Amino acid sequence: MPIRDTFADIKTATLAHLDEHGCGCYPYSSGSLLAVLAATARAGTVVELGTALGYSAAWFASTGAHVHTIDRDPTHTGQARHHLAKHRLTGRVTFHTGEGLDILSTLATGGADVAFFDGYAPTAAAVDALGATLRPGGLLIAANMTLGGDAGAIHGRLADWWHADLGETLLAVKPH
Ligand SMILES: C[S@@+](CC[C@H](N)C(=O)[O-])C[C@H]1O[C@@H](n2cnc3c(N)ncnc32)[C@H](O)[C@@H]1O
């Protein structure tokens, strides 16, 4: 039996926005996978780069975690606020509008349980900055690894992390 997507309305709205604006706000392929990973990590805090219209943030927040989500496009952040409010999840999400590296440099280091990269093609600098927010044993989830970017350099940087290459997505656990 197919799993029901609790936040299918946000995914649909994101795809419609993408069609209209061509702005590259592709929703993550499996929100439920993100929720399973956050729940397994018993995440209290999640840091996300790439809010778009709030699809992945909603899934993370649904596990009870508090989500710090970052996007440089204020239209996306505004629409994400609307969607999270509709699902009564606003209290579990802090929206940051601005350039990813700038915002990440203002967030606490070493305390997050999960960090999620879902900007466009991954950059080593973004993965480093997200990794810095994680506690030892925290989980890094990097999407879009097949889009190019710094994928090779990122694999090198995470060589001493437990990691699993799922193709489009890379999972890595920060060493203690
Ligand atoms: C692939 S979409 C994110 C999809 C979202 N996680 C979801 O599941 O619906 C990428 C988003 O990242 C944002 N973005 C890309 N690069 C960024 C950067 N360097 N700083 C801040 N936001 C960025 C874009 O504006 C876009 O909204």
Tab-separated table of C-alpha atoms and ligand atoms in Angstrom:
chain	number	residue	atom	x	y	z
A	1	MET	CA	0.000	0.000	0.000
A	2	PRO	CA	1.520	3.394	-0.911
A	3	ILE	CA	2.467	5.599	2.041
A	4	ARG	CA	0.268	8.688	2.283
A	5	ASP	CA	2.258	11.913	2.027
A	6	THR	CA	0.997	14.038	4.923
A	7	PHE	CA	2.390	17.155	3.266
A	8	ALA	CA	1.388	16.383	-0.338
A	9	ASP	CA	-0.344	19.773	-0.533
A	10	ILE	CA	2.999	21.556	0.047
A	11	LYS	CA	4.741	19.337	-2.513
A	12	THR	CA	2.015	20.099	-5.064
A	13	ALA	CA	2.232	23.849	-4.360
A	14	THR	CA	6.028	23.725	-4.705
A	15	LEU	CA	5.830	21.976	-8.091
A	16	ALA	CA	3.226	24.510	-9.269
A	17	HIS	CA	5.506	27.366	-8.132
A	18	LEU	CA	8.422	25.766	-9.982
A	19	ASP	CA	6.317	25.464	-13.156
A	20	GLU	CA	5.294	29.089	-12.957
A	21	HIS	CA	8.634	30.645	-12.019
A	22	GLY	CA	11.264	28.091	-13.117
A	23	CYS	CA	13.163	28.973	-9.940
A	24	GLY	CA	14.523	25.495	-9.147
A	25	CYS	CA	12.534	24.897	-5.982
A	26	TYR	CA	12.233	21.130	-6.411
A	27	PRO	CA	10.712	19.506	-3.317
A	28	TYR	CA	12.836	16.752	-1.759
A	29	SER	CA	11.815	13.398	-3.222
A	30	SER	CA	10.827	11.692	0.032
A	31	GLY	CA	9.717	13.778	2.981
A	32	SER	CA	8.865	10.667	4.942
A	33	LEU	CA	12.482	9.475	4.662
A	34	LEU	CA	13.618	12.757	6.247
A	35	ALA	CA	11.137	12.242	9.093
A	36	VAL	CA	12.303	8.679	9.670
A	37	LEU	CA	15.928	9.827	9.795
A	38	ALA	CA	15.156	12.708	12.193
A	39	ALA	CA	13.055	10.478	14.433
A	40	THR	CA	15.758	7.803	14.478
A	41	ALA	CA	18.315	10.452	15.465
A	42	ARG	CA	15.835	11.612	18.168
A	43	ALA	CA	16.399	15.068	16.758
A	44	GLY	CA	15.586	18.037	18.954
A	45	THR	CA	17.139	20.509	16.533
A	46	VAL	CA	17.371	20.385	12.740
A	47	VAL	CA	19.208	22.923	10.572
A	48	GLU	CA	18.131	23.074	6.924
A	49	LEU	CA	19.584	24.997	3.971
A	50	GLY	CA	16.891	25.284	1.276
A	51	THR	CA	13.394	25.962	2.626
A	52	ALA	CA	11.603	26.454	-0.697
A	53	LEU	CA	7.896	26.310	0.191
A	54	GLY	CA	8.422	24.314	3.386
A	55	TYR	CA	7.897	20.696	2.330
A	56	SER	CA	10.985	19.181	3.992
A	57	ALA	CA	10.740	21.579	6.972
A	58	ALA	CA	7.183	20.353	7.580
A	59	TRP	CA	8.303	16.725	7.626
A	60	PHE	CA	11.167	17.476	10.029
A	61	ALA	CA	8.905	19.549	12.293
A	62	SER	CA	6.298	16.771	12.319
A	63	THR	CA	8.755	14.611	14.305
A	64	GLY	CA	8.726	17.143	17.159
A	65	ALA	CA	12.106	18.681	16.275
A	66	HIS	CA	12.660	22.433	16.083
A	67	VAL	CA	13.781	23.384	12.579
A	68	HIS	CA	16.021	26.310	11.643
A	69	THR	CA	15.410	26.663	7.923
A	70	ILE	CA	17.266	29.016	5.576
A	71	ASP	CA	16.394	30.392	2.134
A	72	ARG	CA	17.625	33.458	0.286
A	73	ASP	CA	14.360	33.906	-1.619
A	74	PRO	CA	11.892	35.887	0.522
A	75	THR	CA	8.968	34.774	-1.657
A	76	HIS	CA	9.775	31.160	-0.806
A	77	THR	CA	10.131	31.916	2.904
A	78	GLY	CA	6.793	33.777	2.890
A	79	GLN	CA	4.976	30.904	1.233
A	80	ALA	CA	6.654	28.388	3.550
A	81	ARG	CA	5.372	30.328	6.565
A	82	HIS	CA	1.867	30.109	5.131
A	83	HIS	CA	2.101	26.333	4.563
A	84	LEU	CA	3.581	25.585	7.980
A	85	ALA	CA	0.860	27.692	9.614
A	86	LYS	CA	-1.814	25.725	7.741
A	87	HIS	CA	-0.383	22.545	9.293
A	88	ARG	CA	-0.085	24.211	12.734
A	89	LEU	CA	3.689	23.711	12.737
A	90	THR	CA	4.820	27.352	12.816
A	91	GLY	CA	5.895	27.096	16.440
A	92	ARG	CA	8.412	24.421	15.536
A	93	VAL	CA	10.135	26.360	12.761
A	94	THR	CA	12.443	29.403	12.740
A	95	PHE	CA	12.615	30.928	9.251
A	96	HIS	CA	15.858	32.639	8.238
A	97	THR	CA	15.885	34.655	5.024
A	98	GLY	CA	19.328	35.258	3.565
A	99	GLU	CA	22.383	33.714	1.978
A	100	GLY	CA	23.044	30.254	3.406
A	101	LEU	CA	26.652	30.775	4.527
A	102	ASP	CA	25.832	34.134	6.120
A	103	ILE	CA	22.966	32.725	8.153
A	104	LEU	CA	24.821	29.539	9.081
A	105	SER	CA	27.644	31.648	10.528
A	106	THR	CA	25.134	33.147	12.992
A	107	LEU	CA	23.724	29.822	14.232
A	108	ALA	CA	25.026	27.930	17.247
A	109	THR	CA	27.759	25.403	16.555
A	110	GLY	CA	27.920	21.837	17.809
A	111	GLY	CA	24.322	21.457	19.016
A	112	ALA	CA	22.133	20.358	16.107
A	113	ASP	CA	21.132	16.721	15.746
A	114	VAL	CA	20.437	16.810	12.009
A	115	ALA	CA	21.702	19.158	9.285
A	116	PHE	CA	20.134	19.026	5.815
A	117	PHE	CA	21.588	20.507	2.641
A	118	ASP	CA	18.955	21.056	-0.053
A	119	GLY	CA	20.113	24.168	-1.886
A	120	TYR	CA	21.006	23.507	-5.511
A	121	ALA	CA	24.270	21.698	-6.338
A	122	PRO	CA	26.096	21.116	-3.040
A	123	THR	CA	29.126	23.215	-2.208
A	124	ALA	CA	31.911	22.115	0.121
A	125	ALA	CA	31.616	25.415	2.011
A	126	ALA	CA	27.911	24.853	2.718
A	127	VAL	CA	28.518	21.277	3.834
A	128	ASP	CA	31.370	22.437	6.116
A	129	ALA	CA	29.135	25.127	7.642
A	130	LEU	CA	26.247	22.720	8.138
A	131	GLY	CA	28.630	20.155	9.629
A	132	ALA	CA	29.816	22.780	12.119
A	133	THR	CA	26.261	23.148	13.467
A	134	LEU	CA	26.089	19.410	14.259
A	135	ARG	CA	26.869	17.790	17.589
A	136	PRO	CA	29.286	14.841	17.526
A	137	GLY	CA	27.173	11.881	16.385
A	138	GLY	CA	24.781	14.213	14.525
A	139	LEU	CA	23.509	13.316	11.079
A	140	LEU	CA	24.285	15.246	7.899
A	141	ILE	CA	21.892	14.707	4.977
A	142	ALA	CA	23.127	16.195	1.705
A	143	ALA	CA	20.746	16.150	-1.268
A	144	ASN	CA	21.419	16.895	-4.944
A	145	MET	CA	24.769	15.093	-4.873
A	146	THR	CA	24.306	14.072	-8.518
A	147	LEU	CA	23.899	17.693	-9.674
A	148	GLY	CA	27.657	18.243	-9.697
A	149	GLY	CA	28.867	21.101	-7.560
A	150	ASP	CA	31.599	20.043	-5.133
A	151	ALA	CA	30.381	16.441	-4.769
A	152	GLY	CA	33.925	15.017	-5.101
A	153	ALA	CA	35.397	17.385	-2.517
A	154	ILE	CA	32.516	16.694	-0.147
A	155	HIS	CA	33.148	12.941	-0.282
A	156	GLY	CA	36.801	13.642	0.573
A	157	ARG	CA	35.918	15.878	3.516
A	158	LEU	CA	33.579	13.273	4.977
A	159	ALA	CA	36.068	10.415	4.628
A	160	ASP	CA	36.358	9.960	8.410
A	161	TRP	CA	32.592	10.219	8.980
A	162	TRP	CA	30.365	7.126	8.839
A	163	HIS	CA	28.692	7.739	5.518
A	164	ALA	CA	26.319	6.097	3.064
A	165	ASP	CA	26.051	7.142	-0.554
A	166	LEU	CA	22.440	6.745	-1.688
A	167	GLY	CA	23.132	8.333	-5.079
A	168	GLU	CA	21.240	11.610	-5.041
A	169	THR	CA	21.486	11.793	-1.241
A	170	LEU	CA	24.499	11.346	1.031
A	171	LEU	CA	24.106	10.458	4.716
A	172	ALA	CA	27.034	11.047	7.075
A	173	VAL	CA	27.472	10.878	10.859
A	174	LYS	CA	29.815	13.386	12.468
A	175	PRO	CA	32.618	11.652	14.358
A	176	HIS	CA	32.847	11.907	18.166
B	1	LIG	C1	15.697	22.361	-4.034
B	1	LIG	S1	14.920	23.745	-3.269
B	1	LIG	C2	14.634	23.208	-1.600
B	1	LIG	C3	13.499	22.231	-1.507
B	1	LIG	C4	12.952	22.029	-0.108
B	1	LIG	N1	13.964	21.532	0.797
B	1	LIG	C5	11.776	21.080	-0.172
B	1	LIG	O1	11.932	19.885	0.158
B	1	LIG	O2	10.710	21.510	-0.633
B	1	LIG	C6	16.312	24.835	-3.092
B	1	LIG	C7	16.036	26.111	-2.304
B	1	LIG	O3	17.287	26.553	-1.804
B	1	LIG	C8	17.384	27.953	-1.916
B	1	LIG	N2	18.835	28.235	-2.032
B	1	LIG	C9	19.682	27.771	-2.976
B	1	LIG	N3	20.940	28.173	-2.720
B	1	LIG	C10	20.882	28.930	-1.584
B	1	LIG	C11	21.844	29.637	-0.826
B	1	LIG	N4	23.141	29.652	-1.183
B	1	LIG	N5	21.447	30.300	0.282
B	1	LIG	C12	20.133	30.300	0.651
B	1	LIG	N6	19.162	29.647	-0.055
B	1	LIG	C13	19.535	28.969	-1.141
B	1	LIG	C14	16.562	28.318	-3.149
B	1	LIG	O4	16.083	29.642	-3.091
B	1	LIG	C15	15.455	27.258	-3.117
B	1	LIG	O5	14.305	27.757	-2.476
